[in-house]
Amino acid sequence: MADYTAARHENGALSMADGYSRACGEVSACALTKGPGLTNAVTALTTAARARTPLVVVVGDTPTWGGRHFQDIVQADVVASTGAGFQPVRAPAAAHEDTMLALARAVRERRPVVLNAPADVLAGECGDPPETAGRALEEPAPLTPPRESVAALAQVLSAAQRPLILAGHGAVRAVAKDALLALREQVGGMCATTLRGKGIFEGDEHDLGVLGGFEKDASREALRAADCVVGFGASMNRLTLKNNPAATLVQCGDDPASFGAFLDADLTVLGDARLVAEEVTELLRGERPGRVARPGPWQGSARPWDEAEDADRPRVNQIMRACDKALPRDRNVVVDVGHFMGWPVQELSVPDGRSFVCSGDFGAIGLGVGTAVGRSGLSRRHARCAPGWARRRG
């Protein structure tokens, strides 16, 4: 029997499902009623779609026999506007097939899929599920990058004097930390993350932290000095890279739709972030000695802010730094949206990339509590629910 958690509002219910799926990498489910039940959850649904969270949202609908109903809307159009998928339940006899299709689409497309079930269909008999039902949740194999693309990336990194390895959420999902650190060691330079990749390099002496609107002064200067930025599983948007528009940009990831969505990269490599990093590192190791630039840290002290005096920092930063020291190191951090959010992003550390969630993919205020409740659901089930991506990759 799956765990069930009730919510007082549909937006909160969907946020909880979003937080749970982000935490464990598995598909969760959320049930809403028709009409206003769906529209109440549009903000959270849009956020989950932009975060590419795999979950199934079971939504009722008005009966198929027609006639006027005071809660009737065109739910397919509402869902389409959010970026989520829409899967209708065609008839009681097709309920199992359509449900498995919704689950498979959520995994394959990495986004929420709304399973739309009219009232009269819900009232019908659907029979026993087929024996093959569980196959819908099998994760696709990691995408192997083309050899020519890996070779082109190796050439770019060989020529770079001040490379910066940038990790996004796709790198967290791919469990690419070790591979990316090995690559950084091979080519020299520094490493950093996007907001959604925060924590993946935690503890590494060359980690510049989060880049973009929440970056530290030292990170900003380091980014300006970089002559090459290679993003792994990162959207490479203008906010993240606004302080170095001149660097050579390389975008690596397994979603071709993300290429050029915000900035046109000089080189794109289609493939799983971990596999790309491993293959280009191996290729660079095979080159003749001296071919790969290994300048070492080029930003003086890699983490100069660690030595900053609290007295020289804003009071809220001091409070966040005190919380960082007082809280257990094994922690989860969920950040909502608002003017405050820069301080916890900068000052609160997390043990790894899975332990940080920001509910701001749509810029909506107020989703943090529901997301945190869903995230805490993994802690209650940790013995039974190992992170999906870690289990898939051994």
Coordinates of C-alpha atoms in Angstrom, one line a residue:
M1 CA 0.0 0.0 0.0
A2 CA 1.5 3.4 -1.0
D3 CA 1.6 6.2 1.5
Y4 CA -1.2 8.7 1.3
T5 CA -1.0 12.3 2.6
A6 CA -4.0 14.6 2.6
A7 CA -3.8 18.3 1.8
R8 CA -6.2 21.2 2.4
H9 CA -5.6 22.8 -1.0
E10 CA -4.8 21.4 -4.4
N11 CA -1.8 23.6 -4.9
G12 CA -0.3 22.2 -1.7
A13 CA -1.1 18.7 -2.7
L14 CA 0.7 19.0 -6.0
S15 CA 3.7 20.8 -4.4
M16 CA 4.1 17.9 -2.0
A17 CA 4.1 15.4 -4.8
D18 CA 6.7 17.6 -6.6
G19 CA 8.9 17.8 -3.6
Y20 CA 8.8 14.0 -3.0
S21 CA 9.7 13.2 -6.6
R22 CA 12.5 15.7 -6.7
A23 CA 13.9 14.1 -3.5
C24 CA 13.9 10.4 -4.6
G25 CA 13.9 10.6 -8.3
E26 CA 10.8 8.4 -8.6
V27 CA 7.3 9.0 -9.9
S28 CA 4.8 10.2 -7.3
A29 CA 1.1 10.6 -7.7
C30 CA -1.4 13.4 -6.8
A31 CA -5.2 13.3 -7.0
L32 CA -7.3 16.4 -7.7
T33 CA -11.0 17.0 -8.4
K34 CA -12.3 18.4 -11.7
G35 CA -12.6 22.1 -12.8
P36 CA -11.5 24.3 -9.9
G37 CA -9.6 21.5 -8.4
L38 CA -7.3 21.5 -11.4
T39 CA -7.2 25.3 -11.8
N40 CA -6.3 25.7 -8.1
A41 CA -3.2 23.6 -8.8
V42 CA -2.1 25.3 -12.0
T43 CA 0.8 27.3 -10.3
A44 CA 2.3 24.1 -8.7
L45 CA 1.7 22.1 -11.9
T46 CA 3.5 24.7 -14.0
T47 CA 6.4 24.8 -11.5
A48 CA 6.7 21.0 -11.6
A49 CA 6.6 21.0 -15.4
R50 CA 9.4 23.6 -15.6
A51 CA 11.4 21.6 -13.1
R52 CA 10.9 18.5 -15.2
T53 CA 9.5 16.5 -12.3
P54 CA 8.2 13.1 -13.2
L55 CA 4.8 12.7 -11.5
V56 CA 1.2 11.7 -12.4
V57 CA -1.7 13.9 -11.5
V58 CA -5.0 12.1 -11.5
V59 CA -7.8 14.6 -12.2
G60 CA -11.5 14.0 -12.4
D61 CA -13.5 15.5 -15.2
T62 CA -17.1 16.2 -16.0
P63 CA -19.1 13.2 -17.5
T64 CA -18.6 12.4 -21.2
W65 CA -22.3 12.3 -21.9
G66 CA -22.4 16.0 -22.3
G67 CA -24.9 18.6 -20.9
R68 CA -24.1 21.6 -19.0
H69 CA -22.1 21.2 -15.7
F70 CA -21.2 24.2 -13.5
Q71 CA -17.6 22.9 -13.1
D72 CA -17.0 22.1 -16.8
I73 CA -13.9 23.6 -18.5
V74 CA -11.7 22.3 -21.3
Q75 CA -9.1 20.7 -19.0
A76 CA -6.8 19.6 -21.8
D77 CA -6.3 23.3 -22.7
V78 CA -5.6 24.2 -19.1
V79 CA -3.0 21.5 -18.8
A80 CA -1.3 22.4 -22.1
S81 CA -0.8 25.9 -20.9
T82 CA 1.3 24.6 -18.0
G83 CA 3.7 22.5 -20.0
A84 CA 2.5 19.3 -18.5
G85 CA 1.4 16.2 -20.5
F86 CA -2.2 15.2 -20.8
Q87 CA -3.4 11.6 -20.9
P88 CA -7.1 10.9 -21.1
V89 CA -8.7 7.7 -19.7
R90 CA -10.7 6.6 -22.7
A91 CA -13.0 4.0 -21.1
P92 CA -13.1 1.7 -18.1
A93 CA -11.7 -1.2 -20.1
A94 CA -8.7 1.0 -21.1
A95 CA -8.0 2.4 -17.6
H96 CA -5.0 0.2 -16.8
E97 CA -3.4 0.8 -20.2
D98 CA -3.9 4.6 -20.0
T99 CA -2.6 4.7 -16.5
M100 CA 0.5 2.8 -17.4
L101 CA 1.0 5.1 -20.4
A102 CA 0.8 8.1 -18.1
L103 CA 3.4 6.6 -15.8
A104 CA 5.6 5.7 -18.7
R105 CA 5.3 9.2 -20.2
A106 CA 6.1 10.9 -16.9
V107 CA 9.4 8.9 -16.7
R108 CA 10.3 9.2 -20.4
E109 CA 9.3 12.8 -20.9
R110 CA 10.5 13.9 -17.4
R111 CA 7.5 16.1 -16.6
P112 CA 4.1 15.8 -14.9
V113 CA 1.4 14.0 -16.8
V114 CA -2.2 14.6 -16.0
L115 CA -4.3 11.5 -16.1
N116 CA -7.8 12.8 -17.0
A117 CA -10.7 10.6 -15.9
P118 CA -14.3 11.7 -16.5
A119 CA -16.8 10.9 -13.8
D120 CA -18.7 8.2 -15.8
V121 CA -15.5 6.5 -16.7
L122 CA -14.4 6.4 -13.0
A123 CA -17.7 4.7 -12.2
G124 CA -17.1 1.8 -14.5
E125 CA -15.4 -1.6 -13.9
C126 CA -11.8 -1.8 -15.2
G127 CA -10.9 -5.4 -14.3
D128 CA -7.6 -6.7 -13.1
P129 CA -4.3 -5.0 -14.1
P130 CA -2.1 -6.8 -16.7
E131 CA 1.1 -8.6 -15.5
T132 CA 3.3 -6.2 -17.5
A133 CA 2.1 -3.1 -15.7
G134 CA 5.3 -2.5 -13.8
R135 CA 7.4 -2.3 -16.9
A136 CA 6.1 1.2 -17.6
L137 CA 8.4 2.6 -14.8
E138 CA 11.7 1.3 -16.2
E139 CA 14.1 4.2 -16.6
P140 CA 15.6 4.6 -20.1
A141 CA 19.3 3.8 -20.3
P142 CA 21.7 6.7 -20.1
L143 CA 22.3 8.4 -23.4
T144 CA 25.8 7.7 -24.9
P145 CA 27.4 10.7 -26.5
P146 CA 28.6 10.6 -30.1
R147 CA 32.4 10.1 -30.4
E148 CA 32.9 13.1 -32.6
S149 CA 31.2 15.4 -30.1
V150 CA 33.4 14.1 -27.3
A151 CA 36.4 14.7 -29.5
A152 CA 35.3 18.2 -30.2
L153 CA 34.8 18.9 -26.5
A154 CA 38.3 17.5 -25.8
Q155 CA 39.8 19.9 -28.2
V156 CA 38.0 22.9 -26.6
L157 CA 39.2 21.8 -23.1
S158 CA 42.8 21.2 -24.4
A159 CA 42.9 24.8 -25.6
A160 CA 41.4 26.4 -22.5
Q161 CA 43.6 28.0 -19.9
R162 CA 40.9 28.9 -17.4
P163 CA 38.1 26.3 -17.8
L164 CA 35.1 26.3 -15.5
I165 CA 33.0 23.1 -15.1
L166 CA 29.3 24.0 -14.4
A167 CA 26.9 21.4 -13.1
G168 CA 23.1 21.7 -13.2
H169 CA 20.3 19.5 -12.1
G170 CA 20.9 17.1 -15.0
A171 CA 24.3 16.4 -13.5
V172 CA 22.7 15.7 -10.1
R173 CA 20.2 13.4 -11.7
A174 CA 23.0 11.6 -13.6
V175 CA 25.1 11.0 -10.4
A176 CA 27.9 12.8 -12.2
K177 CA 29.8 14.3 -9.3
D178 CA 32.8 11.9 -9.3
A179 CA 33.1 12.1 -13.1
L180 CA 33.0 15.9 -13.2
L181 CA 35.6 16.2 -10.4
A182 CA 37.8 13.8 -12.3
L183 CA 37.4 16.0 -15.4
R184 CA 38.2 19.1 -13.4
E185 CA 41.3 17.5 -12.0
Q186 CA 42.4 16.6 -15.6
V187 CA 42.0 20.0 -17.1
G188 CA 42.6 22.3 -14.1
G189 CA 40.4 25.3 -13.5
M190 CA 37.3 25.5 -11.2
C191 CA 33.9 24.1 -10.8
A192 CA 30.5 25.7 -9.9
T193 CA 26.8 25.0 -10.1
T194 CA 23.5 26.4 -11.2
L195 CA 20.9 27.0 -8.5
R196 CA 19.3 23.6 -9.1
G197 CA 22.7 21.9 -9.0
K198 CA 23.7 23.4 -5.6
G199 CA 25.6 21.0 -3.3
I200 CA 26.9 18.6 -5.9
F201 CA 30.5 19.8 -5.4
E202 CA 30.1 20.4 -1.6
G203 CA 33.4 20.2 0.2
D204 CA 35.6 20.4 -2.9
E205 CA 38.3 23.1 -2.6
H206 CA 37.7 24.4 -6.1
D207 CA 33.9 24.8 -5.8
L208 CA 32.8 28.3 -6.4
G209 CA 29.2 27.6 -5.3
V210 CA 26.1 28.8 -7.1
L211 CA 26.5 31.1 -10.1
G212 CA 24.0 33.7 -11.2
G213 CA 21.9 36.0 -9.2
F214 CA 22.9 34.4 -5.9
E215 CA 26.6 34.1 -6.5
K216 CA 29.3 35.4 -4.1
D217 CA 31.6 38.2 -5.2
A218 CA 34.5 35.8 -5.5
S219 CA 32.5 33.6 -7.7
R220 CA 31.6 36.5 -9.9
E221 CA 35.2 37.4 -10.4
A222 CA 36.2 33.8 -11.1
L223 CA 33.4 33.5 -13.8
R224 CA 34.6 36.7 -15.4
A225 CA 38.1 35.3 -15.7
A226 CA 37.1 31.9 -17.2
D227 CA 37.8 31.5 -20.9
C228 CA 35.7 28.4 -21.3
V229 CA 32.5 27.3 -19.5
V230 CA 31.3 23.7 -19.9
G231 CA 27.8 23.1 -18.6
F232 CA 26.7 19.6 -17.7
G233 CA 22.9 19.1 -17.3
A234 CA 22.5 22.9 -17.1
S235 CA 20.2 25.1 -19.0
M236 CA 23.0 27.7 -19.6
N237 CA 20.6 30.7 -19.1
R238 CA 21.5 34.3 -19.2
L239 CA 21.1 34.8 -15.4
T240 CA 23.6 32.1 -14.6
L241 CA 26.2 33.3 -17.1
K242 CA 25.5 37.1 -17.2
N243 CA 28.9 37.9 -15.8
N244 CA 30.9 36.2 -18.6
P245 CA 29.2 36.6 -22.0
A246 CA 32.5 36.3 -23.8
A247 CA 33.7 32.8 -22.7
T248 CA 33.5 29.8 -25.0
L249 CA 30.3 28.0 -24.0
V250 CA 29.8 24.3 -24.2
Q251 CA 26.4 22.7 -23.3
C252 CA 26.3 19.0 -22.5
G253 CA 23.0 17.2 -21.7
D254 CA 20.6 14.5 -22.7
D255 CA 17.7 16.8 -23.7
P256 CA 18.2 18.2 -27.2
A257 CA 15.3 20.7 -26.6
S258 CA 17.4 22.4 -23.9
F259 CA 20.1 23.3 -26.4
G260 CA 19.8 27.0 -27.4
A261 CA 16.7 27.5 -25.2
F262 CA 18.4 30.5 -23.6
L263 CA 21.9 31.0 -25.1
D264 CA 23.5 29.6 -28.2
A265 CA 26.5 27.5 -27.2
D266 CA 29.6 27.3 -29.3
L267 CA 29.4 23.5 -29.0
T268 CA 26.7 21.1 -27.8
V269 CA 27.2 17.5 -26.8
L270 CA 24.1 15.3 -26.6
G271 CA 24.5 12.7 -23.9
D272 CA 24.2 11.7 -20.3
A273 CA 26.3 14.2 -18.1
R274 CA 28.2 11.4 -16.4
L275 CA 29.0 9.5 -19.6
V276 CA 30.1 12.7 -21.4
A277 CA 32.5 13.6 -18.5
E278 CA 33.9 10.1 -18.2
E279 CA 34.5 9.8 -22.0
V280 CA 36.1 13.2 -22.5
T281 CA 38.4 12.6 -19.4
E282 CA 39.5 9.3 -20.8
L283 CA 40.2 10.8 -24.2
L284 CA 42.2 13.7 -22.7
R285 CA 44.3 11.2 -20.6
G286 CA 45.3 9.4 -23.7
E287 CA 46.7 12.5 -25.4
R288 CA 50.5 13.1 -25.4
P289 CA 51.9 14.8 -22.3
G290 CA 51.7 18.5 -22.1
R291 CA 48.7 18.7 -24.5
V292 CA 46.2 19.4 -21.7
A293 CA 46.4 22.7 -19.8
R294 CA 46.7 22.1 -16.1
P295 CA 46.9 25.6 -14.6
G296 CA 45.5 24.7 -11.2
P297 CA 43.4 27.1 -9.2
W298 CA 43.4 30.5 -10.9
Q299 CA 41.3 32.4 -8.4
G300 CA 43.8 32.7 -5.6
S301 CA 42.1 31.1 -2.6
A302 CA 39.4 29.0 -4.1
R303 CA 36.9 29.8 -1.3
P304 CA 37.9 33.2 0.1
W305 CA 34.5 33.8 1.6
D306 CA 35.0 31.1 4.1
E307 CA 37.5 33.4 5.8
A308 CA 35.3 36.5 5.8
E309 CA 34.5 38.0 9.1
D310 CA 30.8 37.9 10.1
A311 CA 31.1 41.6 11.2
D312 CA 31.6 42.6 7.6
R313 CA 28.5 40.8 6.3
P314 CA 24.8 41.8 6.4
R315 CA 23.0 40.8 9.5
V316 CA 20.8 38.2 7.7
N317 CA 23.9 36.6 6.4
Q318 CA 25.2 36.3 9.9
I319 CA 22.0 34.6 11.0
M320 CA 22.2 32.2 8.1
R321 CA 25.8 31.4 8.9
A322 CA 24.9 30.7 12.5
C323 CA 22.1 28.4 11.4
D324 CA 24.6 26.6 9.1
K325 CA 26.9 25.9 12.0
A326 CA 24.1 24.9 14.4
L327 CA 22.0 22.6 12.2
P328 CA 23.0 18.9 11.7
R329 CA 25.3 18.5 8.7
D330 CA 23.0 15.8 7.2
R331 CA 20.2 18.1 6.2
N332 CA 17.7 19.0 3.5
V333 CA 17.2 22.6 2.6
V334 CA 14.0 23.8 0.8
V335 CA 14.0 27.5 -0.3
D336 CA 10.8 29.3 -1.3
V337 CA 10.7 32.4 -3.5
G338 CA 11.1 36.0 -2.2
H339 CA 13.6 38.7 -1.6
F340 CA 15.1 36.6 1.2
M341 CA 16.1 33.7 -0.8
G342 CA 19.6 34.8 -1.7
W343 CA 20.8 34.5 1.9
P344 CA 20.0 30.8 2.5
V345 CA 21.2 29.9 -1.0
Q346 CA 24.6 31.5 -0.2
E347 CA 25.0 30.6 3.4
L348 CA 23.3 27.2 4.0
S349 CA 25.3 24.2 2.9
V350 CA 23.9 20.8 1.9
P351 CA 25.6 17.5 1.9
D352 CA 25.0 16.7 -1.7
G353 CA 23.0 17.8 -4.8
R354 CA 19.9 15.8 -3.8
S355 CA 19.5 17.7 -0.5
F356 CA 18.6 21.1 -1.9
V357 CA 15.4 22.1 -3.5
C358 CA 14.2 25.6 -4.6
S359 CA 10.5 25.8 -5.5
G360 CA 11.1 28.8 -7.8
D361 CA 11.1 27.3 -11.3
F362 CA 8.0 29.4 -12.1
G363 CA 8.9 32.3 -9.8
A364 CA 5.8 31.6 -7.7
I365 CA 5.8 32.6 -4.0
G366 CA 4.3 30.1 -1.5
L367 CA 5.1 26.7 -2.8
G368 CA 8.0 26.0 -0.4
V369 CA 6.0 24.6 2.5
G370 CA 4.2 22.0 0.4
T371 CA 7.5 21.1 -1.3
A372 CA 9.2 20.7 2.0
V373 CA 6.5 18.4 3.3
G374 CA 6.8 16.3 0.2
R375 CA 10.6 16.3 0.6
S376 CA 10.3 15.2 4.2
G377 CA 8.2 12.2 3.1
L378 CA 11.4 10.7 1.7
S379 CA 13.0 10.9 5.1
R380 CA 10.1 9.0 6.6
R381 CA 10.5 6.2 4.0
H382 CA 14.3 6.3 3.5
A383 CA 14.7 2.6 4.4
R384 CA 12.2 1.6 1.7
C385 CA 12.8 4.3 -0.9
A386 CA 16.4 4.7 -1.9
P387 CA 17.0 7.6 -4.4
G388 CA 15.8 6.4 -7.7
W389 CA 18.8 7.7 -9.7
A390 CA 21.3 6.2 -7.3
R391 CA 19.6 2.8 -7.4
R392 CA 19.4 2.8 -11.2
R393 CA 23.1 3.5 -11.5
G394 CA 24.3 1.2 -8.8

